[in-house]
């Protein structure tokens, strides 16, 4: 089967940089996605990596290493509004392309 | 543009009661999904529909049924609710389940309590 591991919670201060790691196991890997969820609301898409390397979107960047089955989400210049849960997700080709989510990392940004 | 709309937002059931969660999307997406979210468990896939007329089981399908009524609508039915089904339910849609850069659009969720 497939599994994803990410830290359950991370705390950082406003203006800092924080990295949220995700390791995964799948039988057929398509790519790694990241989603943000505020206060139990609708998760929203942040980024997607299919190839090795870093993808940058404003203050957020996402990295993937396929050989290490590892990725991370990097948040720079943290703001209070970045306090949320962050989920990594993988699409398993051998599981009909289903998108499977990790358990989520709760990020708390302190002043 | 409403995106993905779920109803109801809140529901309380007694054990053994049945109910249907409704979901509709107006983005002309092919694929639709039902997830449940429990504390510390992330989002777990219940059922999905790759296209109109097809449905497939996800990670936790037991106790649920689904209907892809048309391209817009995908409903989730609990035939005989159990306390273990107390959860927050999210419907989602995407353009194409197999697209490599596919992203999901989520509804705002249904908070269900089974007493």
PDB file of C-alpha atoms in Angstrom:
ATOM      1  CA  UNK A   1       0.000   0.000   0.000  1.00  0.00           C
ATOM      2  CA  UNK A   2       0.918   3.607   0.230  1.00  0.00           C
ATOM      3  CA  UNK A   3       1.804   5.769   3.221  1.00  0.00           C
ATOM      4  CA  UNK A   4       2.942   9.307   3.957  1.00  0.00           C
ATOM      5  CA  UNK A   5       4.763  10.638   6.993  1.00  0.00           C
ATOM      6  CA  UNK A   6       4.863  14.268   8.052  1.00  0.00           C
ATOM      7  CA  UNK A   7       5.382  15.922  11.451  1.00  0.00           C
ATOM      8  CA  UNK A   8       2.178  16.458  13.411  1.00  0.00           C
ATOM      9  CA  UNK A   9       2.995  20.024  14.428  1.00  0.00           C
ATOM     10  CA  UNK A  10       5.543  22.767  13.879  1.00  0.00           C
ATOM     11  CA  UNK A  11       5.900  26.131  15.608  1.00  0.00           C
ATOM     12  CA  UNK A  12       7.740  29.163  14.220  1.00  0.00           C
ATOM     13  CA  UNK A  13       7.837  32.917  14.707  1.00  0.00           C
ATOM     14  CA  UNK A  14       6.565  35.581  12.392  1.00  0.00           C
ATOM     15  CA  UNK A  15       9.073  36.491   9.700  1.00  0.00           C
ATOM     16  CA  UNK A  16      10.982  33.225   9.994  1.00  0.00           C
ATOM     17  CA  UNK A  17      11.358  30.340   7.531  1.00  0.00           C
ATOM     18  CA  UNK A  18       9.869  26.924   8.209  1.00  0.00           C
ATOM     19  CA  UNK A  19      10.203  23.611   6.386  1.00  0.00           C
ATOM     20  CA  UNK A  20       7.555  20.878   6.559  1.00  0.00           C
ATOM     21  CA  UNK A  21       8.863  17.481   5.485  1.00  0.00           C
ATOM     22  CA  UNK A  22       6.997  14.615   3.889  1.00  0.00           C
ATOM     23  CA  UNK A  23       8.226  11.107   3.161  1.00  0.00           C
ATOM     24  CA  UNK A  24       6.124   8.714   1.158  1.00  0.00           C
ATOM     25  CA  UNK A  25       5.801   5.110   0.061  1.00  0.00           C
ATOM     26  CA  UNK A  26       3.773   4.256  -3.014  1.00  0.00           C
ATOM     27  CA  UNK A  27       3.798   1.478  -5.559  1.00  0.00           C
ATOM     28  CA  UNK A  28       3.453   3.834  -8.517  1.00  0.00           C
ATOM     29  CA  UNK A  29       4.362   7.479  -8.002  1.00  0.00           C
ATOM     30  CA  UNK A  30       2.943  10.313 -10.051  1.00  0.00           C
ATOM     31  CA  UNK A  31       3.780  13.397  -8.048  1.00  0.00           C
ATOM     32  CA  UNK A  32       3.610  15.128  -4.669  1.00  0.00           C
ATOM     33  CA  UNK A  33       1.043  17.810  -3.867  1.00  0.00           C
ATOM     34  CA  UNK A  34       0.610  20.173  -0.949  1.00  0.00           C
ATOM     35  CA  UNK A  35      -2.650  21.529   0.450  1.00  0.00           C
ATOM     36  CA  UNK A  36      -3.401  24.137   3.104  1.00  0.00           C
ATOM     37  CA  UNK A  37      -6.358  24.025   5.480  1.00  0.00           C
ATOM     38  CA  UNK A  38      -7.403  26.818   7.832  1.00  0.00           C
ATOM     39  CA  UNK A  39      -9.418  25.949  10.959  1.00  0.00           C
ATOM     40  CA  UNK A  40     -11.036  22.857   9.485  1.00  0.00           C
ATOM     41  CA  UNK A  41     -12.259  24.673   6.393  1.00  0.00           C
ATOM     42  CA  UNK A  42     -11.940  23.596   2.793  1.00  0.00           C
ATOM     43  CA  UNK A  43      -8.401  22.453   1.924  1.00  0.00           C
ATOM     44  CA  UNK A  44      -6.852  24.509  -0.852  1.00  0.00           C
ATOM     45  CA  UNK A  45      -4.180  23.501  -3.334  1.00  0.00           C
ATOM     46  CA  UNK A  46      -0.707  25.010  -2.877  1.00  0.00           C
ATOM     47  CA  UNK A  47       1.733  23.234  -5.163  1.00  0.00           C
ATOM     48  CA  UNK A  48       2.590  20.150  -7.147  1.00  0.00           C
ATOM     49  CA  UNK A  49       5.950  18.488  -7.931  1.00  0.00           C
ATOM     50  CA  UNK A  50       6.293  15.717 -10.465  1.00  0.00           C
ATOM     51  CA  UNK A  51      10.025  16.122 -11.128  1.00  0.00           C
ATOM     52  CA  UNK A  52      12.998  16.490  -8.795  1.00  0.00           C
ATOM     53  CA  UNK A  53      13.812  19.983  -7.699  1.00  0.00           C
ATOM     54  CA  UNK A  54      12.345  23.121  -6.270  1.00  0.00           C
ATOM     55  CA  UNK A  55       9.144  24.839  -7.389  1.00  0.00           C
ATOM     56  CA  UNK A  56       8.636  28.386  -6.160  1.00  0.00           C
ATOM     57  CA  UNK A  57       5.336  30.217  -5.841  1.00  0.00           C
ATOM     58  CA  UNK A  58       5.754  33.497  -4.014  1.00  0.00           C
ATOM     59  CA  UNK A  59       6.635  32.916  -0.357  1.00  0.00           C
ATOM     60  CA  UNK A  60       5.994  29.173  -0.703  1.00  0.00           C
ATOM     61  CA  UNK A  61       8.321  26.662  -2.323  1.00  0.00           C
ATOM     62  CA  UNK A  62       8.030  22.913  -2.654  1.00  0.00           C
ATOM     63  CA  UNK A  63      10.821  20.413  -3.216  1.00  0.00           C
ATOM     64  CA  UNK A  64      10.856  16.826  -4.387  1.00  0.00           C
ATOM     65  CA  UNK A  65      13.482  14.095  -4.453  1.00  0.00           C
ATOM     66  CA  UNK A  66      12.045  11.036  -6.163  1.00  0.00           C
ATOM     67  CA  UNK A  67      15.099   8.892  -5.383  1.00  0.00           C
ATOM     68  CA  UNK A  68      14.654   9.594  -1.658  1.00  0.00           C
ATOM     69  CA  UNK A  69      10.829   9.449  -1.727  1.00  0.00           C
ATOM     70  CA  UNK A  70      10.935  12.772   0.068  1.00  0.00           C
ATOM     71  CA  UNK A  71       9.613  16.251  -0.324  1.00  0.00           C
ATOM     72  CA  UNK A  72       9.143  19.396   1.664  1.00  0.00           C
ATOM     73  CA  UNK A  73       7.171  22.597   1.738  1.00  0.00           C
ATOM     74  CA  UNK A  74       9.153  25.729   2.535  1.00  0.00           C
ATOM     75  CA  UNK A  75       7.359  28.794   3.838  1.00  0.00           C
ATOM     76  CA  UNK A  76       9.339  32.037   3.949  1.00  0.00           C
ATOM     77  CA  UNK A  77       8.633  35.360   5.640  1.00  0.00           C
ATOM     78  CA  UNK A  78       6.051  33.703   7.825  1.00  0.00           C
ATOM     79  CA  UNK A  79       2.890  35.612   8.578  1.00  0.00           C
ATOM     80  CA  UNK A  80       0.257  34.992  11.234  1.00  0.00           C
ATOM     81  CA  UNK A  81      -2.200  34.019   8.522  1.00  0.00           C
ATOM     82  CA  UNK A  82       0.055  31.077   7.600  1.00  0.00           C
ATOM     83  CA  UNK A  83      -1.069  29.332  10.791  1.00  0.00           C
ATOM     84  CA  UNK A  84      -2.920  26.356   9.348  1.00  0.00           C
ATOM     85  CA  UNK A  85      -2.654  22.648   8.680  1.00  0.00           C
ATOM     86  CA  UNK A  86      -0.544  21.546   5.725  1.00  0.00           C
ATOM     87  CA  UNK A  87      -1.073  18.211   3.996  1.00  0.00           C
ATOM     88  CA  UNK A  88       1.158  16.422   1.549  1.00  0.00           C
ATOM     89  CA  UNK A  89      -0.570  14.082  -0.884  1.00  0.00           C
ATOM     90  CA  UNK A  90       0.564  11.556  -3.480  1.00  0.00           C
ATOM     91  CA  UNK A  91      -1.135  10.121  -6.485  1.00  0.00           C
ATOM     92  CA  UNK A  92      -0.562   6.407  -6.809  1.00  0.00           C
ATOM     93  CA  UNK A  93      -0.579   5.256 -10.413  1.00  0.00           C
ATOM     94  CA  UNK A  94      -1.073   1.650  -9.368  1.00  0.00           C
ATOM     95  CA  UNK A  95      -4.063   2.570  -7.212  1.00  0.00           C
ATOM     96  CA  UNK A  96      -6.126   4.021 -10.020  1.00  0.00           C
ATOM     97  CA  UNK A  97      -4.659   7.481  -9.640  1.00  0.00           C
ATOM     98  CA  UNK A  98      -6.268   8.071  -6.268  1.00  0.00           C
ATOM     99  CA  UNK A  99      -4.953  11.054  -4.303  1.00  0.00           C
ATOM    100  CA  UNK A 100      -3.890   9.917  -0.822  1.00  0.00           C
ATOM    101  CA  UNK A 101      -3.211  12.470   1.921  1.00  0.00           C
ATOM    102  CA  UNK A 102      -0.809  12.518   4.828  1.00  0.00           C
ATOM    103  CA  UNK A 103      -2.091  13.142   8.325  1.00  0.00           C
ATOM    104  CA  UNK A 104      -1.218  16.829   8.200  1.00  0.00           C
ATOM    105  CA  UNK A 105       1.162  19.212   9.951  1.00  0.00           C
ATOM    106  CA  UNK A 106      -0.313  21.910  12.128  1.00  0.00           C
ATOM    107  CA  UNK A 107       1.773  25.064  11.793  1.00  0.00           C
ATOM    108  CA  UNK A 108       1.526  27.669  14.532  1.00  0.00           C
ATOM    109  CA  UNK A 109       3.057  31.057  13.804  1.00  0.00           C
ATOM    110  CA  UNK A 110       3.836  33.095  16.912  1.00  0.00           C
ATOM    111  CA  UNK A 111       4.359  36.869  17.030  1.00  0.00           C
TER     112      UNK A 111
ATOM    113  CA  UNK B   1     -18.660  30.888  -9.644  1.00  0.00           C
ATOM    114  CA  UNK B   2     -19.662  28.738  -6.642  1.00  0.00           C
ATOM    115  CA  UNK B   3     -17.094  25.948  -7.168  1.00  0.00           C
ATOM    116  CA  UNK B   4     -17.987  22.900  -5.047  1.00  0.00           C
ATOM    117  CA  UNK B   5     -21.131  23.128  -2.951  1.00  0.00           C
ATOM    118  CA  UNK B   6     -21.982  20.664  -0.192  1.00  0.00           C
ATOM    119  CA  UNK B   7     -25.176  20.340   1.785  1.00  0.00           C
ATOM    120  CA  UNK B   8     -25.928  20.202   4.626  1.00  0.00           C
ATOM    121  CA  UNK B   9     -23.172  21.970   6.589  1.00  0.00           C
ATOM    122  CA  UNK B  10     -24.152  20.317   9.870  1.00  0.00           C
ATOM    123  CA  UNK B  11     -26.144  17.193  10.673  1.00  0.00           C
ATOM    124  CA  UNK B  12     -26.892  15.180  13.784  1.00  0.00           C
ATOM    125  CA  UNK B  13     -28.168  11.629  13.377  1.00  0.00           C
ATOM    126  CA  UNK B  14     -29.166   8.851  15.698  1.00  0.00           C
ATOM    127  CA  UNK B  15     -27.541   5.464  15.287  1.00  0.00           C
ATOM    128  CA  UNK B  16     -29.303   3.530  12.545  1.00  0.00           C
ATOM    129  CA  UNK B  17     -30.713   6.549  10.726  1.00  0.00           C
ATOM    130  CA  UNK B  18     -29.909   7.138   7.092  1.00  0.00           C
ATOM    131  CA  UNK B  19     -29.016  10.282   5.226  1.00  0.00           C
ATOM    132  CA  UNK B  20     -27.545  11.540   1.986  1.00  0.00           C
ATOM    133  CA  UNK B  21     -24.852  14.192   1.665  1.00  0.00           C
ATOM    134  CA  UNK B  22     -25.185  16.211  -1.502  1.00  0.00           C
ATOM    135  CA  UNK B  23     -22.364  17.658  -3.568  1.00  0.00           C
ATOM    136  CA  UNK B  24     -22.425  19.659  -6.765  1.00  0.00           C
ATOM    137  CA  UNK B  25     -19.699  21.359  -8.789  1.00  0.00           C
ATOM    138  CA  UNK B  26     -20.072  23.952 -11.508  1.00  0.00           C
ATOM    139  CA  UNK B  27     -16.569  23.755 -13.008  1.00  0.00           C
ATOM    140  CA  UNK B  28     -17.397  21.052 -15.577  1.00  0.00           C
ATOM    141  CA  UNK B  29     -14.964  18.700 -13.858  1.00  0.00           C
ATOM    142  CA  UNK B  30     -14.857  15.025 -14.751  1.00  0.00           C
ATOM    143  CA  UNK B  31     -13.734  13.575 -11.428  1.00  0.00           C
ATOM    144  CA  UNK B  32     -15.365  13.865  -8.009  1.00  0.00           C
ATOM    145  CA  UNK B  33     -14.399  12.554  -4.585  1.00  0.00           C
ATOM    146  CA  UNK B  34     -15.668  12.069  -1.059  1.00  0.00           C
ATOM    147  CA  UNK B  35     -13.198  12.310   1.828  1.00  0.00           C
ATOM    148  CA  UNK B  36     -13.666  12.120   5.556  1.00  0.00           C
ATOM    149  CA  UNK B  37     -11.459  13.910   8.058  1.00  0.00           C
ATOM    150  CA  UNK B  38     -10.993  12.812  11.633  1.00  0.00           C
ATOM    151  CA  UNK B  39      -8.658  14.386  14.208  1.00  0.00           C
ATOM    152  CA  UNK B  40      -5.097  13.230  13.607  1.00  0.00           C
ATOM    153  CA  UNK B  41      -6.118  11.107  10.622  1.00  0.00           C
ATOM    154  CA  UNK B  42      -5.823  13.540   7.762  1.00  0.00           C
ATOM    155  CA  UNK B  43      -8.158  13.180   4.790  1.00  0.00           C
ATOM    156  CA  UNK B  44      -9.175   9.642   3.907  1.00  0.00           C
ATOM    157  CA  UNK B  45     -10.780   8.802   0.589  1.00  0.00           C
ATOM    158  CA  UNK B  46     -14.176   7.114   0.855  1.00  0.00           C
ATOM    159  CA  UNK B  47     -15.264   6.866  -2.798  1.00  0.00           C
ATOM    160  CA  UNK B  48     -14.460   8.604  -6.015  1.00  0.00           C
ATOM    161  CA  UNK B  49     -15.912   8.930  -9.474  1.00  0.00           C
ATOM    162  CA  UNK B  50     -13.473   9.292 -12.336  1.00  0.00           C
ATOM    163  CA  UNK B  51     -16.217  10.285 -14.751  1.00  0.00           C
ATOM    164  CA  UNK B  52     -19.974  10.369 -15.077  1.00  0.00           C
ATOM    165  CA  UNK B  53     -21.361   6.859 -14.678  1.00  0.00           C
ATOM    166  CA  UNK B  54     -18.390   5.372 -12.836  1.00  0.00           C
ATOM    167  CA  UNK B  55     -17.600   5.042  -9.133  1.00  0.00           C
ATOM    168  CA  UNK B  56     -14.785   3.296  -7.263  1.00  0.00           C
ATOM    169  CA  UNK B  57     -13.941   2.537  -3.668  1.00  0.00           C
ATOM    170  CA  UNK B  58     -11.327   4.500  -1.812  1.00  0.00           C
ATOM    171  CA  UNK B  59      -9.530   3.715   1.433  1.00  0.00           C
ATOM    172  CA  UNK B  60     -12.559   3.571   3.766  1.00  0.00           C
ATOM    173  CA  UNK B  61     -15.712   2.681   1.786  1.00  0.00           C
ATOM    174  CA  UNK B  62     -17.470   0.445   4.309  1.00  0.00           C
ATOM    175  CA  UNK B  63     -20.838   1.780   5.461  1.00  0.00           C
ATOM    176  CA  UNK B  64     -21.191   4.201   2.538  1.00  0.00           C
ATOM    177  CA  UNK B  65     -22.705   4.239  -0.920  1.00  0.00           C
ATOM    178  CA  UNK B  66     -22.355   6.850  -3.642  1.00  0.00           C
ATOM    179  CA  UNK B  67     -24.198   7.951  -6.731  1.00  0.00           C
ATOM    180  CA  UNK B  68     -22.812  10.000  -9.587  1.00  0.00           C
ATOM    181  CA  UNK B  69     -26.140  11.428 -10.633  1.00  0.00           C
ATOM    182  CA  UNK B  70     -24.728  13.414 -13.558  1.00  0.00           C
ATOM    183  CA  UNK B  71     -21.519  15.255 -14.333  1.00  0.00           C
ATOM    184  CA  UNK B  72     -22.269  17.936 -11.737  1.00  0.00           C
ATOM    185  CA  UNK B  73     -23.523  15.918  -8.782  1.00  0.00           C
ATOM    186  CA  UNK B  74     -22.002  13.225  -6.571  1.00  0.00           C
ATOM    187  CA  UNK B  75     -23.891  12.125  -3.468  1.00  0.00           C
ATOM    188  CA  UNK B  76     -22.772  10.103  -0.461  1.00  0.00           C
ATOM    189  CA  UNK B  77     -25.289   7.963   1.415  1.00  0.00           C
ATOM    190  CA  UNK B  78     -25.110   6.495   4.878  1.00  0.00           C
ATOM    191  CA  UNK B  79     -27.686   3.694   4.981  1.00  0.00           C
ATOM    192  CA  UNK B  80     -27.457   2.976   8.708  1.00  0.00           C
ATOM    193  CA  UNK B  81     -25.362   5.545  10.529  1.00  0.00           C
ATOM    194  CA  UNK B  82     -22.941   4.448  13.245  1.00  0.00           C
ATOM    195  CA  UNK B  83     -21.053   6.543  15.833  1.00  0.00           C
ATOM    196  CA  UNK B  84     -17.814   5.630  14.024  1.00  0.00           C
ATOM    197  CA  UNK B  85     -19.069   7.695  11.102  1.00  0.00           C
ATOM    198  CA  UNK B  86     -18.978  10.884  13.153  1.00  0.00           C
ATOM    199  CA  UNK B  87     -16.591  13.003  11.108  1.00  0.00           C
ATOM    200  CA  UNK B  88     -16.220  15.968   8.800  1.00  0.00           C
ATOM    201  CA  UNK B  89     -16.982  15.042   5.211  1.00  0.00           C
ATOM    202  CA  UNK B  90     -15.481  16.861   2.243  1.00  0.00           C
ATOM    203  CA  UNK B  91     -16.493  16.611  -1.345  1.00  0.00           C
ATOM    204  CA  UNK B  92     -13.929  17.528  -3.986  1.00  0.00           C
ATOM    205  CA  UNK B  93     -13.667  17.685  -7.740  1.00  0.00           C
ATOM    206  CA  UNK B  94     -10.912  17.817 -10.339  1.00  0.00           C
ATOM    207  CA  UNK B  95     -10.690  18.179 -14.060  1.00  0.00           C
ATOM    208  CA  UNK B  96      -9.227  14.754 -14.691  1.00  0.00           C
ATOM    209  CA  UNK B  97      -8.260  12.083 -12.156  1.00  0.00           C
ATOM    210  CA  UNK B  98      -5.265  10.984 -14.172  1.00  0.00           C
ATOM    211  CA  UNK B  99      -3.883  14.371 -15.112  1.00  0.00           C
ATOM    212  CA  UNK B 100      -0.363  14.582 -13.781  1.00  0.00           C
ATOM    213  CA  UNK B 101      -0.697  18.089 -12.404  1.00  0.00           C
ATOM    214  CA  UNK B 102      -4.262  17.647 -11.268  1.00  0.00           C
ATOM    215  CA  UNK B 103      -5.465  19.710  -8.339  1.00  0.00           C
ATOM    216  CA  UNK B 104      -8.556  19.144  -6.240  1.00  0.00           C
ATOM    217  CA  UNK B 105     -11.125  21.765  -5.388  1.00  0.00           C
ATOM    218  CA  UNK B 106     -12.877  21.124  -2.090  1.00  0.00           C
ATOM    219  CA  UNK B 107     -16.274  22.006  -0.721  1.00  0.00           C
ATOM    220  CA  UNK B 108     -16.606  23.617   2.692  1.00  0.00           C
ATOM    221  CA  UNK B 109     -17.441  20.359   4.446  1.00  0.00           C
ATOM    222  CA  UNK B 110     -20.279  18.690   6.328  1.00  0.00           C
ATOM    223  CA  UNK B 111     -19.896  18.163  10.048  1.00  0.00           C
ATOM    224  CA  UNK B 112     -21.776  14.959  10.910  1.00  0.00           C
ATOM    225  CA  UNK B 113     -22.409  13.666  14.419  1.00  0.00           C
ATOM    226  CA  UNK B 114     -23.923  10.232  15.007  1.00  0.00           C
ATOM    227  CA  UNK B 115     -25.245   9.723  18.516  1.00  0.00           C
TER     228      UNK B 115
END
